XYZ file of C-alpha atoms in Angstrom:
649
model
C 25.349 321.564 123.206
C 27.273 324.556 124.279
C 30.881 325.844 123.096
C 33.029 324.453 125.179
C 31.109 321.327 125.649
C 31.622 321.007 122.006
C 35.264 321.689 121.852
C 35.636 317.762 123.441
C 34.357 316.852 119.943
C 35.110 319.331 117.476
C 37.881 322.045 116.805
C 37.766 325.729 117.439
C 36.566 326.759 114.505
C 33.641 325.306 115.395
C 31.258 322.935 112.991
C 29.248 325.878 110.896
C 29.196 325.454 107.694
C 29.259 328.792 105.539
C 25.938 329.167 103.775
C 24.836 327.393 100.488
C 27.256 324.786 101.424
C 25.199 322.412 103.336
C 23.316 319.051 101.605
C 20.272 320.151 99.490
C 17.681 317.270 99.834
C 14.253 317.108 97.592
C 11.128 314.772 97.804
C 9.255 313.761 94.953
C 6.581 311.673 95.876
C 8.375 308.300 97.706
C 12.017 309.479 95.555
C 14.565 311.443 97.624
C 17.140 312.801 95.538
C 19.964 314.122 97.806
C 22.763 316.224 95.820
C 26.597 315.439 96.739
C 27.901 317.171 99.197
C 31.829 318.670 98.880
C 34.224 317.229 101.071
C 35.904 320.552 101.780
C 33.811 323.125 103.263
C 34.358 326.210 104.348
C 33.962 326.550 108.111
C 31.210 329.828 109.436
C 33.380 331.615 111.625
C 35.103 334.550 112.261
C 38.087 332.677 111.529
C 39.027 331.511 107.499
C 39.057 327.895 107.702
C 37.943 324.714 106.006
C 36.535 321.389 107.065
C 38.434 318.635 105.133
C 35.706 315.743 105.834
C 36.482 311.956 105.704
C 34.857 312.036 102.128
C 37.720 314.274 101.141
C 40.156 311.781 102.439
C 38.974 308.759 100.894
C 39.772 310.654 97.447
C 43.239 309.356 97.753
C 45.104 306.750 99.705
C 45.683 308.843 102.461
C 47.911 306.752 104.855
C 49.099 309.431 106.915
C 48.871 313.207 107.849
C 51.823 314.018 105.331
C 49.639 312.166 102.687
C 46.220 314.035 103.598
C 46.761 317.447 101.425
C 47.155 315.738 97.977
C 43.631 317.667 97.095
C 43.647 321.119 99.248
C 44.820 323.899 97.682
C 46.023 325.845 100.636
C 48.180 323.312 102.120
C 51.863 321.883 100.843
C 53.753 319.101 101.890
C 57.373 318.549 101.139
C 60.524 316.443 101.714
C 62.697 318.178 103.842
C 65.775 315.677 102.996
C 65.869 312.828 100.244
C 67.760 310.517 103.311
C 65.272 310.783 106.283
C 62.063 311.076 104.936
C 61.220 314.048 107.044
C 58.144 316.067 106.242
C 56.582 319.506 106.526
C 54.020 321.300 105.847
C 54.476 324.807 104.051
C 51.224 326.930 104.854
C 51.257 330.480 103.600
C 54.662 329.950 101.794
C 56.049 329.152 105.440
C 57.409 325.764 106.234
C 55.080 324.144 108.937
C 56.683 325.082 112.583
C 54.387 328.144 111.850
C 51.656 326.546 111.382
C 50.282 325.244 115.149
C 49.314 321.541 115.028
C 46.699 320.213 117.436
C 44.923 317.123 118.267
C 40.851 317.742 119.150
C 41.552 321.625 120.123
C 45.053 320.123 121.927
C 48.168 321.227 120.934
C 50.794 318.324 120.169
C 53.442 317.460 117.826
C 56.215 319.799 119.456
C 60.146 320.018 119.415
C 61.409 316.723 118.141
C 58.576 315.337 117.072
C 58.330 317.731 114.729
C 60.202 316.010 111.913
C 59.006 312.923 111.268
C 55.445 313.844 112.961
C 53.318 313.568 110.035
C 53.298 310.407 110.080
C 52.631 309.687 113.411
C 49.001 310.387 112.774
C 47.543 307.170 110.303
C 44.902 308.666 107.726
C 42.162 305.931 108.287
C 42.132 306.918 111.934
C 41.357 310.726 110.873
C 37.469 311.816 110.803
C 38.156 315.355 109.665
C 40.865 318.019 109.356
C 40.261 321.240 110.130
C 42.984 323.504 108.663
C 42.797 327.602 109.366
C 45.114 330.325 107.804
C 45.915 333.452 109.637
C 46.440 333.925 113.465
C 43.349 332.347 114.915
C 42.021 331.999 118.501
C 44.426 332.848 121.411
C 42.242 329.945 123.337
C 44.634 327.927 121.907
C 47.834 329.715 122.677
C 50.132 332.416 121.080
C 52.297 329.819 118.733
C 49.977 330.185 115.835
C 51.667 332.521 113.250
C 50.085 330.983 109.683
C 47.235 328.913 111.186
C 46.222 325.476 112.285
C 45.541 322.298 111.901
C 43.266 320.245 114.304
C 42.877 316.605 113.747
C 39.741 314.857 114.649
C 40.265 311.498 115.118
C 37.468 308.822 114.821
C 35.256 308.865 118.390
C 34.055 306.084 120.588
C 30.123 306.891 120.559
C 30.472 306.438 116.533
C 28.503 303.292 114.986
C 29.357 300.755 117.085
C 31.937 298.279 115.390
C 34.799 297.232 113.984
C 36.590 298.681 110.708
C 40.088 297.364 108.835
C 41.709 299.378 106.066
C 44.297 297.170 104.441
C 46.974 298.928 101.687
C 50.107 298.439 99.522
C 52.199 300.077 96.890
C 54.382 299.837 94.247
C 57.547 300.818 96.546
C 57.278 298.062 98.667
C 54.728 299.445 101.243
C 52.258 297.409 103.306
C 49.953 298.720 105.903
C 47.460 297.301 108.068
C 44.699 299.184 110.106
C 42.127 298.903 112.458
C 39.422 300.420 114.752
C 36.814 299.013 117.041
C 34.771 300.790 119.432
C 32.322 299.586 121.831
C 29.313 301.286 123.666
C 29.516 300.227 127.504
C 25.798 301.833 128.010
C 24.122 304.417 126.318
C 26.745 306.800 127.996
C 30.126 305.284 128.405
C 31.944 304.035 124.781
C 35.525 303.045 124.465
C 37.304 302.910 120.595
C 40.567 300.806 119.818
C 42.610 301.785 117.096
C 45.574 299.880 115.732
C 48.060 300.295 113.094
C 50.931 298.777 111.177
C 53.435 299.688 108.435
C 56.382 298.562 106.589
C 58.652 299.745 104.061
C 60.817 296.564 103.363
C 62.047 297.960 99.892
C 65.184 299.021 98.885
C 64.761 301.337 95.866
C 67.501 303.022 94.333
C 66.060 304.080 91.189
C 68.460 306.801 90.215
C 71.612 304.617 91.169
C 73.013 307.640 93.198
C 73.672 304.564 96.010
C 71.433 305.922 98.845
C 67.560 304.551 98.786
C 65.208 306.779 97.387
C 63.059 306.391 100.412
C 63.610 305.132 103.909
C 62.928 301.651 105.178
C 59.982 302.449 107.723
C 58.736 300.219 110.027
C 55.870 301.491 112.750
C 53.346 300.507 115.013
C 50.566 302.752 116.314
C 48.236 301.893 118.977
C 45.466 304.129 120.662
C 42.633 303.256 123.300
C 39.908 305.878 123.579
C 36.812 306.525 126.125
C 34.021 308.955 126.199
C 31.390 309.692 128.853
C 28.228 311.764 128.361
C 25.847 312.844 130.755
C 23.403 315.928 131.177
C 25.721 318.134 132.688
C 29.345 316.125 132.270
C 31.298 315.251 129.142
C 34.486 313.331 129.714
C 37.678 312.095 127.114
C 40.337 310.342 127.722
C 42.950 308.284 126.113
C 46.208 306.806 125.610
C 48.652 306.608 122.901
C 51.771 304.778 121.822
C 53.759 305.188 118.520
C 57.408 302.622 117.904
C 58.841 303.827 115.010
C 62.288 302.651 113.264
C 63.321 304.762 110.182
C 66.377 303.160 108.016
C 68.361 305.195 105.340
C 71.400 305.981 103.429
C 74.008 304.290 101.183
C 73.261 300.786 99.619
C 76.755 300.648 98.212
C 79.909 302.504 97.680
C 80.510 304.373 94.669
C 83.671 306.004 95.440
C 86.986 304.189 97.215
C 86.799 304.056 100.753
C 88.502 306.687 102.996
C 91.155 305.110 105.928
C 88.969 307.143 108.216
C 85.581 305.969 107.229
C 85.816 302.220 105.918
C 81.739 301.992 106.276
C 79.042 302.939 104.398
C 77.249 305.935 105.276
C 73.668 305.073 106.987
C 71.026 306.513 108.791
C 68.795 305.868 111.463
C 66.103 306.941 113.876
C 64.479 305.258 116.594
C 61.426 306.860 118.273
C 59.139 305.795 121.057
C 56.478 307.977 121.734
C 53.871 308.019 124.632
C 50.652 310.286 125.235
C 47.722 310.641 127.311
C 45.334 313.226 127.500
C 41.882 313.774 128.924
C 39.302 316.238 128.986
C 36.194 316.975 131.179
C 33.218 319.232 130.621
C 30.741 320.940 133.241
C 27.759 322.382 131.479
C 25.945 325.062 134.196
C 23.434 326.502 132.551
C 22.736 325.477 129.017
C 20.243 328.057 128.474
C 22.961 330.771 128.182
C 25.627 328.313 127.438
C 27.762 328.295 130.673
C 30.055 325.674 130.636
C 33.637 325.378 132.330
C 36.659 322.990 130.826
C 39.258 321.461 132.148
C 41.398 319.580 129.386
C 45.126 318.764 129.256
C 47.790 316.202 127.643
C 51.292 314.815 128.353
C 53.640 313.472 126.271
C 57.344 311.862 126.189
C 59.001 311.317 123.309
C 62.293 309.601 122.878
C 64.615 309.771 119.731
C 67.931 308.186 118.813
C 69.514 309.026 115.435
C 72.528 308.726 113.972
C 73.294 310.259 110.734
C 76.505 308.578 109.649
C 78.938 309.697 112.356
C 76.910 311.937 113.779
C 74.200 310.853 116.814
C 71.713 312.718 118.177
C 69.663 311.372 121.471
C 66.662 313.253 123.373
C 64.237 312.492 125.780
C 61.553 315.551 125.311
C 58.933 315.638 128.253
C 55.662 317.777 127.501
C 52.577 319.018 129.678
C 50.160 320.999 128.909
C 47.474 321.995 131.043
C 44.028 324.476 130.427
C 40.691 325.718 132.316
C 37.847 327.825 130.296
C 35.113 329.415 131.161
C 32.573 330.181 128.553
C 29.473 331.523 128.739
C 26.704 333.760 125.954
C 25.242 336.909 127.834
C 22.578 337.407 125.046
C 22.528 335.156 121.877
C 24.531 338.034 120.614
C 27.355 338.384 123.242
C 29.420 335.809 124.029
C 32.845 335.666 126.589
C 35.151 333.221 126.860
C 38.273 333.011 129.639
C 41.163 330.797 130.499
C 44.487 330.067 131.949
C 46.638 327.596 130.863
C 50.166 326.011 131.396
C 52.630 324.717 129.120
C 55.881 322.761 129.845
C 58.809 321.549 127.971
C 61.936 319.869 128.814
C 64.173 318.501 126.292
C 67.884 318.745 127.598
C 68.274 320.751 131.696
C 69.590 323.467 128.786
C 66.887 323.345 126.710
C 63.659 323.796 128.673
C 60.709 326.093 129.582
C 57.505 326.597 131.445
C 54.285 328.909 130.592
C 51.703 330.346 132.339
C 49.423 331.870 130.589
C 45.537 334.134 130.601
C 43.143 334.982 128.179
C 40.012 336.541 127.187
C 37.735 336.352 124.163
C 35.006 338.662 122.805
C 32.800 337.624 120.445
C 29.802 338.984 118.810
C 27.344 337.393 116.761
C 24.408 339.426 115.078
C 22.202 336.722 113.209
C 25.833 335.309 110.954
C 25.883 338.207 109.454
C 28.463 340.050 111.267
C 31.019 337.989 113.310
C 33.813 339.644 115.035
C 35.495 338.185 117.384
C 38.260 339.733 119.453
C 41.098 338.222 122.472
C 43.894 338.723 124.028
C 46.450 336.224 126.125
C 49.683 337.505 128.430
C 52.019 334.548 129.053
C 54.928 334.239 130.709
C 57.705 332.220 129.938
C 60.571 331.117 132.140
C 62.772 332.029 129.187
C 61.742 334.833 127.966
C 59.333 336.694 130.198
C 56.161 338.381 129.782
C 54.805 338.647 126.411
C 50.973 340.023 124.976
C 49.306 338.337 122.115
C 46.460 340.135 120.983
C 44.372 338.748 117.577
C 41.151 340.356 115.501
C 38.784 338.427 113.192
C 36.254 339.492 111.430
C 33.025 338.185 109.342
C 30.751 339.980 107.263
C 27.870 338.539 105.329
C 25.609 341.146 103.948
C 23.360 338.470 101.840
C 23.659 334.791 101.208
C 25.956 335.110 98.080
C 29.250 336.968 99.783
C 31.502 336.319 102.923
C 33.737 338.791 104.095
C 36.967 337.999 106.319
C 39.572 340.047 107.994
C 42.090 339.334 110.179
C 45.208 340.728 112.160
C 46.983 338.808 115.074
C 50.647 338.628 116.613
C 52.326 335.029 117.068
C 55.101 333.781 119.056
C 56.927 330.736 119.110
C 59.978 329.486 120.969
C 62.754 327.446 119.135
C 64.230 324.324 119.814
C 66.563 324.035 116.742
C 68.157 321.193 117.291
C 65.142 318.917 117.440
C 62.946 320.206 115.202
C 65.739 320.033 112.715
C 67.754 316.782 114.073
C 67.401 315.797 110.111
C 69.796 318.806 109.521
C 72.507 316.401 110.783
C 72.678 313.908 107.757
C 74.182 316.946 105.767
C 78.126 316.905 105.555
C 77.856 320.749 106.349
C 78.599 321.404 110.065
C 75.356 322.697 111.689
C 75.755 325.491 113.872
C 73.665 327.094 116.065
C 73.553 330.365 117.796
C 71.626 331.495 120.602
C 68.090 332.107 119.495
C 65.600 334.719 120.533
C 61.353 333.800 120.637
C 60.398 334.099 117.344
C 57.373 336.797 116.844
C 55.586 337.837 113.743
C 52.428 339.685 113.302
C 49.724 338.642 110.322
C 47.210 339.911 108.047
C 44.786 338.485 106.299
C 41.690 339.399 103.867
C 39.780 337.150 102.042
C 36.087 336.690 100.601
C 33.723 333.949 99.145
C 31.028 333.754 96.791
C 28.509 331.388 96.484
C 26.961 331.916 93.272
C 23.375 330.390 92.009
C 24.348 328.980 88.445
C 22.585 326.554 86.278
C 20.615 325.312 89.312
C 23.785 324.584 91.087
C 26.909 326.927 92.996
C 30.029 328.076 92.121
C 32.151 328.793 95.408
C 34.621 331.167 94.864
C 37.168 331.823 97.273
C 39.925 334.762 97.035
C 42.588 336.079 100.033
C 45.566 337.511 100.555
C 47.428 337.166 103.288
C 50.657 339.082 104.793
C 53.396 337.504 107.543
C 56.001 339.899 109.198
C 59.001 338.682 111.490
C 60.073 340.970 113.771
C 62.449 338.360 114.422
C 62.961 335.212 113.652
C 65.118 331.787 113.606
C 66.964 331.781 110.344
C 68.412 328.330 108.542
C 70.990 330.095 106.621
C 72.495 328.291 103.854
C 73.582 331.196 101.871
C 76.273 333.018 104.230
C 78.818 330.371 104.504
C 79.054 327.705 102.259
C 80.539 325.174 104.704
C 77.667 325.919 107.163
C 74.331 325.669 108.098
C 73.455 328.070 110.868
C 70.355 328.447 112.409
C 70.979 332.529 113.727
C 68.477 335.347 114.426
C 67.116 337.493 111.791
C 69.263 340.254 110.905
C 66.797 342.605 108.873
C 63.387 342.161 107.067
C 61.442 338.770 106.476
C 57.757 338.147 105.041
C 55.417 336.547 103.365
C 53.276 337.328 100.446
C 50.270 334.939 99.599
C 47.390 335.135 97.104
C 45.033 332.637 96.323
C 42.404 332.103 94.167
C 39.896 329.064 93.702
C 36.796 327.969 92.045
C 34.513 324.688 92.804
C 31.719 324.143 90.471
C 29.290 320.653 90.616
C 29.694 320.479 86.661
C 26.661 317.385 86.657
C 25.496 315.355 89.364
C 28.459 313.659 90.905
C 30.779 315.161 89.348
C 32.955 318.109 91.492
C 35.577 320.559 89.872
C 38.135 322.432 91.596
C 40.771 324.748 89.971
C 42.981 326.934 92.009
C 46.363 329.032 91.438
C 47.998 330.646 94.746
C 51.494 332.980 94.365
C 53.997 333.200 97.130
C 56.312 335.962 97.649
C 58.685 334.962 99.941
C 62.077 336.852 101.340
C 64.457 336.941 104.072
C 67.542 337.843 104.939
C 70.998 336.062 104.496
C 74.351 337.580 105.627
C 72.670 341.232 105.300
C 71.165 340.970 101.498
C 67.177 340.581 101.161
C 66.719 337.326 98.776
C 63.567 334.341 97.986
C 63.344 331.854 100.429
C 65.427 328.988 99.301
C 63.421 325.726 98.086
C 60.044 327.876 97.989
C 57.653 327.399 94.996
C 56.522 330.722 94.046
C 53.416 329.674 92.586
C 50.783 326.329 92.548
C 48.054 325.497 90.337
C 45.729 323.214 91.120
C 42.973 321.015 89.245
C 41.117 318.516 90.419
C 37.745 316.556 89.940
C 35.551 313.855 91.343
C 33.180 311.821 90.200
C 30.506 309.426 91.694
C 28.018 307.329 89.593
C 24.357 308.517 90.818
C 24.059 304.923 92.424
C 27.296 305.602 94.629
C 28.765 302.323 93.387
C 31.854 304.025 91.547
C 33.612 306.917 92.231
C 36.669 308.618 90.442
C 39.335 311.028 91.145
C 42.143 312.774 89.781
C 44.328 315.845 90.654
C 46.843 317.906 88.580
C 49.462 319.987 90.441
C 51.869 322.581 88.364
C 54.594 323.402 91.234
C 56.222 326.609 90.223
C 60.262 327.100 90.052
C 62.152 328.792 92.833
C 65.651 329.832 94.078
C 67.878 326.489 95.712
C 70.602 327.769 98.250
C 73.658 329.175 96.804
C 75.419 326.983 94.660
C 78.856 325.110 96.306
C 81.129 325.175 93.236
C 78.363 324.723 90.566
C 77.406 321.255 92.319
C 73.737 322.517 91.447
C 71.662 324.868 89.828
C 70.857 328.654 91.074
C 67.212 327.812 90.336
C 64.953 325.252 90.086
C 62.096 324.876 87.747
C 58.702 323.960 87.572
C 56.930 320.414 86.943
C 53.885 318.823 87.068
C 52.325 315.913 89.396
C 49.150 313.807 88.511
C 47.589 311.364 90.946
C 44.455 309.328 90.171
C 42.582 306.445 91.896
C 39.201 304.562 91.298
C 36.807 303.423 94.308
C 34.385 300.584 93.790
C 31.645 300.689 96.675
C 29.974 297.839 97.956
C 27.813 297.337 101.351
C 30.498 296.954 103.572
C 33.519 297.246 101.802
C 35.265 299.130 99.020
C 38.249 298.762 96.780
C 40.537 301.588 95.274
C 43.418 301.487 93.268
C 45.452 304.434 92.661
C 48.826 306.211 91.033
C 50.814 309.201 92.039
C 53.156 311.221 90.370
C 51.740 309.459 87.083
C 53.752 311.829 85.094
C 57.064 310.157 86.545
C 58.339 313.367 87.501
C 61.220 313.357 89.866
C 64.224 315.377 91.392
C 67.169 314.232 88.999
C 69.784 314.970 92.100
C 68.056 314.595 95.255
C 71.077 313.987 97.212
C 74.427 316.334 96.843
C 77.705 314.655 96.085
C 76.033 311.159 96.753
C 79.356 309.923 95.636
C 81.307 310.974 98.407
C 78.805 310.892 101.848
C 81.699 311.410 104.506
C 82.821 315.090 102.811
C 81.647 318.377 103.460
C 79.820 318.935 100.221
C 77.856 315.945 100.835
C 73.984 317.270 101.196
C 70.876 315.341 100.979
C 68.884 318.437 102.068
C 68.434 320.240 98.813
C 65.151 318.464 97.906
C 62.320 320.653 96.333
C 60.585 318.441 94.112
C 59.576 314.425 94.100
C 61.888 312.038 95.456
C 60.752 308.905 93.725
C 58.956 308.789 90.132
C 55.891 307.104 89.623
C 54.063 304.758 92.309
C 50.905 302.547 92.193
C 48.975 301.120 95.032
C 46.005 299.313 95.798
C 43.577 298.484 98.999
C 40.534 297.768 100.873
C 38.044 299.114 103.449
C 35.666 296.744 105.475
C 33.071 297.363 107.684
C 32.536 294.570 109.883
C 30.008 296.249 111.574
C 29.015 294.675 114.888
C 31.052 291.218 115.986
């Protein structure tokens, strides 16, 4: 099937799997013996990306997005508050409204769903994640500045039948989940998927008076359909998310103010609604002519209150885009588009985008892959704007891969949503008048597959650079009393190195070690200093075994999180610096025909953030910040669950 055909199923970066990496299968006499294949793999592109597979996820719990990185080296996910539960991803040393989240090739997840958006996406409904680092394809759009990360959810022409995943945990977490598809006729299928979860608990472990961890209740529903013909691929679908998030005080632990005779809580309501659908018109297969039409719509509606402090919005998105794709020779291939974006939040806060591109790619035999495009938008905001990006693959033999990269991002700001959580501080949050953020990066890296012991090593190694031109700013530094969100005034980038090694030790068992450095700066009130709340370095260990009968299977991970620089201090309420510590997570997997079992631990080590929340005593001052979180917000937790494959009812 031809590109863009294929972009209704898979992600841009396409389904090629870097060489050496694929399933090795021998036949002696009527005995297959089939070696294990990784669950990461390094994607064949131009672009540097890799494949986490379902496999990967069922290496841990998993229940969410947020939850889905526990064994990737690359990617981060943090608290951004110890009140709300918000989320984000850190890719590159940069938190995640750089990195461009999509949904099958669509973009999603923008403005005010940003916060609390990773987990909006359940982890049993996930098939694969597709994360890539650098700039990547402007068929997507301009906003990537780090990467992306394209979920693919589960698809209606799978096995026909019906799956539950059912889970719980030590901190008072159930979930239920569930998908069903059906095949109409051998070309129309339609998929169900369903999902529930509650936090009922009411931990307060460190007896600072505010729960450790929201009270989270949400349901999750999505209906699916694909149609495949000859020449005409359709997908469609709805989606619905209710979520209500509960927080703050349990009790008082200081007398109560004349002014404020309640206690301090927090809570966010959010109804979400999507559709989207996607048709395919395959011309000439022979030379892979093909022409797209694919778009989405969203609304999603938020009411928080953080104390005395609300915050309501009503964000309305559409996006709209039409590609034509086609190979001249099996070296030459062209793709073009337009597409249109819209976003309406407040009649303040809005914007709409019209945009063209064109792509260049050449392909001689996998061994050299460059691949070159350009996009002009224009924005209702801020005009007319170019984005061009360069990637390039080199693969002289079977044992080396060779990847370069250069590309400009862009990326308009809507501070107030994306950081609505900013609200539960007792700072006041101010916010100037923002310009489009823009920010060119660089990017080298290279792998190795090397024949050892009648097995591979993979070694991976890159660098990668990020430069603002400008940028939206949270300062905390400037003004003690404040939190403003202002334009960059002077230099800010990103360093990142990483290095990584996975080596098949025996059969079934997987090792993975990594180490990645971040060098992170920007600038506060006119002085050059570390990002604030930024490891500068991670290691990483992990391994994985199965029992040759696939009946068992075992996993553990070991993070070392390095120290970093914390905001400066409000009359010594914290520490200039925070310092490093170490996470462990482990769970055990017992197969059977059509079910399993696992039972798991995170943070074994009982690590945790001694003051997650600043002058917890006193909620209703101005010191009062539950915002400088950089490390775990609850110690150890324990969980437990099943799979089942009902198969066909």
């Amino acid at each position: 099937m031809t590109c863009i055909a294929m972009m209704l199923t898979l992600s841009a970066l396409g389904q090629d799997i870097d060489s050496l990496e694929v399933d090795k299968e021998a036949s002696l006499q009527n005995v297959t013996i089939t070696s294990r294949r990784s669950g990461t793999r390094r994607m064949g592109g131009a672009v540097n990306g890799v494949l986490i597979s379902r496999e990967e996820l069922f290496k841990a719990a998993c229940c969410n997005l947020g939850e889905s990185f526990t064994t990737n080296p690359s990617v981060d996910v943090n608290y951004s508050d110890a009140a709300t539960g918000a989320k984000q991803i850190k890719l590159l040393g940069l938190s995640g409204t750089y990195v461009q989240m999509l949904t099958e090739n669509l973009p999603n997840f923008r403005g005010a769903a940003a916060p609390y958006a990773l987990d909006y996406v359940p982890g049993p409904w996930m098939n694969s994640i597709q994360v890539s680092k650098g700039s990547s394809s402007v068929r997507n759009g301009y906003e990537s500045i780090t990467g992306q990360i394209d979920i693919e959810y589960l698809k209606p022409d799978n096995d026909e039948g019906v799956t539950v995943n059912l889970y719980g945990n030590s901190m008072s977490r159930v979930e239920a989940n569930a998908d069903a598809n059906i095949h109409l006729d051998d070309k129309l299928s339609t998929e169900v998927l369903l999902h529930y979860q509650d936090d009922f608990g009411h931990h307060d472990v460190n007896d600072d008076g505010f729960l450790d961890q929201p009270n989270v209740r949400q349901w999750n529903l999505q209906n699916r359909w694909k149609y495949k013909a000859d020449s005409y691929m359709f997908h469609g679908g709805i989606s619905l998310v209710k979520e209500n998030r509960e927080g703050g005080q349990t009790e008082h632990n200081s007398p109560l103010s004349t002014l404020h005779s309640q206690l301090f809580k927090i809570g966010v309501e959010t109804d979400r609604y999507e559709g989207y659908m996607k048709h395919a018109f395959i011309l000439n297969p022979e030379h892979g002519t093909n022409i797209a039409v694919m778009g989405n719509a969203s609304m999603h509606l938020l009411d928080a209150n953080y104390g005395d402090k609300y915050y309501s919005v009503n964000q309305k998105n559409a996006y709209a885009q039409l590609l034509f794709e086609t190979n001249f020779t099996k070296e030459h291939n062209l793709s073009v588009g337009l597409s249109l974006n819209h976003d309406y939040l407040t009649k303040d806060d809005k914007e709409t985008t019209s945009g063209a591109y064109a792509q260049y790619t050449y392909n001689l035999n996998d061994k050299v892959v460059a691949m070159a495009g350009v996009r002009a938008d224009h924005s209702s905001r801020y005009g007319t704007f170019v984005t061009p990006r360069f990637h390039l693959k080199l693969m002289p033999n079977e044992v080396v891969n060779l990847r370069l990269s250069a590309g400009k991002g862009y990326r308009t700001v809507h501070a107030l949503a994306e950081n609505n959580n900013l609200l539960a501080s007792g700072r006041q949050l101010v916010i100037d008048d923002l310009e489009q953020e823009q920010a060119w990066n660089y990017g080298i890296s290279s792998s190795f597959y090397i024949p050892l012991f009648g097995k591979t090593l993979k070694l991976n190694a890159e660098y990668y650079h990020t430069h603002f031109s400008q940028q939206a700013v949270i300062d905390y530094d400037s003004n003690p009393s404040l939190i403003r969100i202002t334009n960059l005034d002077g230099k800010s980038y990103s360093n990142t190195v990483q290095v990584d090694a996975t080596y098949p030790v025996v059969n079934g068992l997987e090792l993975t070690a990594a180490w990645r450095w971040n060098d992170v700066k920007c600038t506060y009130g006119g002085q050059l200093m570390e990002k604030p709340l930024t490891s500068r370095y991670k290691g990483l260990v992990t391994a994985s075994y199965k029992t040759p009968l696939g009946l068992w299977q075992f996993d553990a991970t070991l993070q070392l999180n390095g120290g970093g620089r914390m905001p400066t201090p409000i009359n010594g309420l914290w520490d200039e610096r925070f310092h490093a510590y170490e996470q462990v997570s482990a769970q055990i997997t017992r197969w059977f025909r059509h079910f399993s079992v696992y039972i798991g631990g995170e943070n074994l080590t009982g690590f945790r953030q001694k003051q997650t929340i600043i002058n917890a005593a006193d909620p209703w001052s101005s010191t009062f910040d539950p915002t400088m979180v950089w490390g775990p917000v609850h110690g150890a937790m324990f969980y437990a669950g099943v799979r089942i494959n009902f198969g066909r009812l």
